[in-house]
Structure formats: C-alpha cells, structure tokens
Coordinates of C-alpha atoms in Angstrom, one line a residue:
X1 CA 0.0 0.0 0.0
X2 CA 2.8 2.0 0.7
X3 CA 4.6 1.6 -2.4
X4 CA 1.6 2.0 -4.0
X5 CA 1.6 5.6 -2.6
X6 CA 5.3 6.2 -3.8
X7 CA 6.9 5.7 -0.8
X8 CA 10.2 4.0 0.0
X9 CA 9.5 1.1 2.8
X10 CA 12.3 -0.3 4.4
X11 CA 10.6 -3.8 6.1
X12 CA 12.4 -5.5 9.1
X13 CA 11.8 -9.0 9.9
X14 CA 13.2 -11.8 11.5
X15 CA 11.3 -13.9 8.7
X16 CA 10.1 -16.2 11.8
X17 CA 6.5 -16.2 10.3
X18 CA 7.2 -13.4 7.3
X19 CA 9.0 -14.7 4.0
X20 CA 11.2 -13.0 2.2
X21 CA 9.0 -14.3 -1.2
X22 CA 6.2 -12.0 -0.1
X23 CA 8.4 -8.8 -1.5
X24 CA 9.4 -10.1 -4.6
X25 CA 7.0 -8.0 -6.7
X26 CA 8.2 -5.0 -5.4
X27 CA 10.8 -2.7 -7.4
X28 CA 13.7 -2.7 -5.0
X29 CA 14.3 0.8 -5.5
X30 CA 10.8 1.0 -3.5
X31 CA 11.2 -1.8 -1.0
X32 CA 14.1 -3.6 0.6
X33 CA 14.1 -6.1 3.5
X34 CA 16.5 -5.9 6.7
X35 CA 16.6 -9.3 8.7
X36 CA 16.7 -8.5 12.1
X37 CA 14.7 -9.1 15.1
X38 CA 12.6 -6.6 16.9
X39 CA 14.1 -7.6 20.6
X40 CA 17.7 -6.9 19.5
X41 CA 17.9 -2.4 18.4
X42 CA 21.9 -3.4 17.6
X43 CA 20.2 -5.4 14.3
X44 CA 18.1 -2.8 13.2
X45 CA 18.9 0.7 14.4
X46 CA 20.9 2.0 10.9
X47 CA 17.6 1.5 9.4
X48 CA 15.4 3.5 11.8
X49 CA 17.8 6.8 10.5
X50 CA 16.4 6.5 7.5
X51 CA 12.4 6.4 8.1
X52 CA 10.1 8.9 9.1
X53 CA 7.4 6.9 10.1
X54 CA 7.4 2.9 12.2
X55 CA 4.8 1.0 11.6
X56 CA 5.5 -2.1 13.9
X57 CA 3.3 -5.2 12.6
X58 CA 6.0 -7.6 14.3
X59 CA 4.3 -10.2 16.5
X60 CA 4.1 -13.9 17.5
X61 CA 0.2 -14.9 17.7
X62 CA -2.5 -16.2 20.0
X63 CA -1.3 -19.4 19.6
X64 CA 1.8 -19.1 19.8
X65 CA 1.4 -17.4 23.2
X66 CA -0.9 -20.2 24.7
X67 CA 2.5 -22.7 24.9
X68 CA 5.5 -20.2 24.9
X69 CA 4.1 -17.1 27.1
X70 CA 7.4 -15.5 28.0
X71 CA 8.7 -15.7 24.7
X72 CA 5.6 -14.3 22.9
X73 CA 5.7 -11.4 25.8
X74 CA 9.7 -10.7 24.9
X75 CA 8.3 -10.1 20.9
X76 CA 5.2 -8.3 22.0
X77 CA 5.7 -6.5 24.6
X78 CA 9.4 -6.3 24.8
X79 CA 9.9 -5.4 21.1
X80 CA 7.5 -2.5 20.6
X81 CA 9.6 -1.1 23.8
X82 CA 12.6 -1.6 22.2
X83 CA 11.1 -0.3 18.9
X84 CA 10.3 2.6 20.4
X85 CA 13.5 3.3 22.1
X86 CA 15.2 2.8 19.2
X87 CA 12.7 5.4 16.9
X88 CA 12.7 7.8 19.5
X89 CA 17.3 7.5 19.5
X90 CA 16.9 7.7 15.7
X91 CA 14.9 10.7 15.5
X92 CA 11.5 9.2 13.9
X93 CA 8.8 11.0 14.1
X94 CA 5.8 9.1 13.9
X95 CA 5.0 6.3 15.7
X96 CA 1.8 4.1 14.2
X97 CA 1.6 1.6 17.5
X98 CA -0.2 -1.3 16.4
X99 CA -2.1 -3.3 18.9
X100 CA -4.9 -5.6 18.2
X101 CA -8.5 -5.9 19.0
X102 CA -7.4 -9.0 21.3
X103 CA -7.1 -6.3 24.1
X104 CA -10.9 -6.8 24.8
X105 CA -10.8 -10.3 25.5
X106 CA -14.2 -12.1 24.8
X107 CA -16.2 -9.3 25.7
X108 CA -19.9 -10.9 24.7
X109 CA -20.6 -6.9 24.1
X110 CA -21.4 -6.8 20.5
X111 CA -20.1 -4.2 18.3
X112 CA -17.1 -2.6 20.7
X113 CA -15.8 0.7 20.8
X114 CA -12.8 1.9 22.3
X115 CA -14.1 2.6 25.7
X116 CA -15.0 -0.7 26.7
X117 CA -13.2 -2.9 29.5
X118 CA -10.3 -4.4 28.1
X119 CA -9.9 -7.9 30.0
X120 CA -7.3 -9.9 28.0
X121 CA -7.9 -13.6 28.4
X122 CA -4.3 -15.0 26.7
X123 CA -0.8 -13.9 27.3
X124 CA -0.9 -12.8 23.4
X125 CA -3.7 -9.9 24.5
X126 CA -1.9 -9.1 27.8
X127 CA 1.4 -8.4 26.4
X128 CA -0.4 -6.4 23.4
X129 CA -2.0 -4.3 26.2
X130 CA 0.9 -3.9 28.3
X131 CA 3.1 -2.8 24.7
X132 CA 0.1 0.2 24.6
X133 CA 0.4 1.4 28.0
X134 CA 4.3 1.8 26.8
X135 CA 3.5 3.5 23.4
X136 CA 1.0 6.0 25.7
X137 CA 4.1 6.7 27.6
X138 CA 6.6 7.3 24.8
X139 CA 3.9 9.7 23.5
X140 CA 3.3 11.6 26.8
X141 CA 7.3 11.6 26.9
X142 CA 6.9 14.4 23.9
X143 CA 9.7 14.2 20.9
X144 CA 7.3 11.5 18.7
X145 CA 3.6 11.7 17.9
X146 CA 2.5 8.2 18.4
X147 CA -0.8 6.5 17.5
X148 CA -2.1 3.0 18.9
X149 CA -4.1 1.1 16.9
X150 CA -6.4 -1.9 17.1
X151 CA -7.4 -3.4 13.9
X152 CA -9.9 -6.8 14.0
X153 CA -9.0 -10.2 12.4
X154 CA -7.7 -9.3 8.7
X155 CA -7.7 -11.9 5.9
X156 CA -7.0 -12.3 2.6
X157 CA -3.5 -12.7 0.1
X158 CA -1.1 -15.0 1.6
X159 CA -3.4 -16.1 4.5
X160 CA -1.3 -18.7 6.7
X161 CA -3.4 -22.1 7.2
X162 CA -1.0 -24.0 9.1
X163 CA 1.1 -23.5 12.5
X164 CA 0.9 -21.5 15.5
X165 CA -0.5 -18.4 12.2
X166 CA -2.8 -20.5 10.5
X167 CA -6.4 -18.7 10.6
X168 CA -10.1 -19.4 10.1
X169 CA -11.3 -18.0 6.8
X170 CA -7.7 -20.1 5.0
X171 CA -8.7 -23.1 6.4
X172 CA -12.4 -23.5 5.4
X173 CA -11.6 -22.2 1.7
X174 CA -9.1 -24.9 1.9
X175 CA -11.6 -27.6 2.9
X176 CA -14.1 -26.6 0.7
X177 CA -11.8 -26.8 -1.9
X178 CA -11.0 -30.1 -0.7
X179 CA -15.0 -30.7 -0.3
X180 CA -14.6 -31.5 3.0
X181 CA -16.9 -30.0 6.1
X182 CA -16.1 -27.0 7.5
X183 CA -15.2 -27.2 11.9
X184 CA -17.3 -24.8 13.8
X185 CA -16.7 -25.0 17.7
X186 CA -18.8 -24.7 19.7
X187 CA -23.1 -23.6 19.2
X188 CA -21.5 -21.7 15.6
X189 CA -23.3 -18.8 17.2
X190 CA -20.2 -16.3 18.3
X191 CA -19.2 -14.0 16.0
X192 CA -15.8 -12.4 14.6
X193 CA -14.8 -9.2 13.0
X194 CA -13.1 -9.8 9.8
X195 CA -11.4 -7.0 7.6
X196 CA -10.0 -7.4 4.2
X197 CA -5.9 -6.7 4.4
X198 CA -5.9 -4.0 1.6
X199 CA -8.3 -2.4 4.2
X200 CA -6.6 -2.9 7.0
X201 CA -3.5 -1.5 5.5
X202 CA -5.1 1.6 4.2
X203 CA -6.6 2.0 7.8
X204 CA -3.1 2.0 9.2
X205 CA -2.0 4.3 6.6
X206 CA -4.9 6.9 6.9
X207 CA -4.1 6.8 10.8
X208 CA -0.7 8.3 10.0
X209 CA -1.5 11.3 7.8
X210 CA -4.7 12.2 10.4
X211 CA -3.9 15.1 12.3
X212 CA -6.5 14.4 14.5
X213 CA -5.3 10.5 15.4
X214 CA -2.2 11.9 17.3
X215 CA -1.9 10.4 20.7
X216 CA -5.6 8.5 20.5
X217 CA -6.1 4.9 20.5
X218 CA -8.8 3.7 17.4
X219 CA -10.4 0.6 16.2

C-alpha cells in the first residue's frame, strides 16, 4: 500500500512467520528487506535513520502465546519497547503503534468501541496491552507523535493455514476446496470481526496522515 503511494518502505523482519518471497513483486528501489529481530535495536537501528514513520506489525500470535508465554511477551511487549527506544534515539517521528482488538478479551458486548473494558484472556492480548500502555508513555514523553491502533482479524493474500498463524477463513476455503466439512466449535453462534488486508492496511496508513489520530487509541 505504501509503495503504492510512492513511498520507500524499508521492512524488518526476522522472517520467523514473514517470508522473504512476499516482496518479490516490489521494485527494490521502493522496497528492501532488513533481517533482524525486533528484541535486539543493535540489528536494526541503521535502518530507523532512515524512516520517518514505524509501523511495527512484528508479532508472534495467540497461539503461539498459549505454549510459549514469556517468549511471545519478549516479541510483544518487549519489542515495541525496544522499537520505540530505538525510533525515538533515531529521530523518527511518527509512531503508528499497532495493537490488536485482542485487548478486549471475549467481551460478549457486540459491536465494541474503544471505551469498553479491556480484559485480556491470553498472554498474546496481555502483552499487546501492556506494549500500549508503553507507546501511551513514549507519546506523553513528547519528541514522537504516536498513535495506537487496534485493527480486528484481517484476511485475505497470503493467508497462513497451518502453525501457530494458521487462521479461520484459509482453512475453510481450503476444505471446501477439498469438499470437506467446514469445523465450527462450539453452538457456531459467536461471532468475529473480519477485515479485508488492503483495508486494513489503508486504515493503518490513513491513521498516520490524520492530524486528529495523534496520541488517540482507534479501532
């Protein structure tokens, strides 16, 4: 989406669940890829002089946290800290913190807004909330505007279906592909919010060029 905008993205990744395939399309005068991960600054802080804006999308998932909690909190919540230490040292000046809609925990609310509870209920949504209350800080701190965002489940191009990533709306297109039935747990009754990633992306995007999203946390 970026790109797409004519800007020059510099992506960092430890390529853990990313691959470096998912680039390839991209003119390399537009888009380069730095391997690094986000716990370690000493891999990745040349590339921060160059950016304006971080968007950190770097996380290990839901799963992944339900059978390796303390290193799913040293990505989450350690790595936006370090992140942001390393931004603010480098001089960037936007922040676009993004959190996840995970925060809420299975709220049973309906349609949420920003100002309900948040009650995580994994270690995934308690290190995600503990990595806001550090970009709210960094933001009070003065010297980098900083937004936190919570987008809802996205889907769509290069979906993972397997692993600790794999995710709902993959695996049913795979087994109905297959012409196998679809697994529902449970009465089939809960519901999901699912947002197409071209969406999602522009939604992160938008959130950096609003004036008014400085400092405020947004669905």
């Amino acid at each position: 989406h970026l790109v797409g905008r004519g800007r020059r993205v510099i992506a960092i990744d430890n390529l853990v669940n990313g691959k470096r395939e998912n680039l390839a399309q991209l003119p390399a005068d537009r888009a380069r890829l730095v391997t690094a991960d986000v716990r370690r600054p000493d891999e990745f802080a040349a590339a921060l002089h160059e950016a304006g804006t971080v968007f950190p999308l770097a996380c290990l998932g839901v799963r992944h946290s339900l059978h390796s909690p303390r290193e799913n909190r040293d990505v989450n919540e350690g790595g936006t800290s370090a992140m942001l230490a390393a931004a603010r040292a480098a001089g960037v000046s936007t922040f676009i913190h993004v959190s996840s809609s995970e925060v809420y925990g299975a709220s049973g609310a309906g349609a949420l807004t920003e100002d309900a509870p948040t009650r995580p209920t994994t270690p995934y949504a308690e290190a995600k909330l503990a990595a806001e209350a550090h970009a709210r800080a960094a933001h009070a701190a003065g010297g980098m505007r900083v937004v936190i965002l919570r987008p809802f489940n996205a889907y769509g191009p290069r979906c993972d279906h397997e692993g600790d990533a794999g995710e709902v709306i993959p695996k049913f297109l795979l087994r109905a592909l297959a012409d196998r039935k679809l697994v529902v747990f449970g009465d089939g009754e809960q519901t999901r919010d699912f947002t197409w990633v071209e969406d999602t992306a522009a939604g992160i995007v938008a959130a950096e060029i609003a004036p008014s999203a400085s400092g405020q946390t947004i669905n």
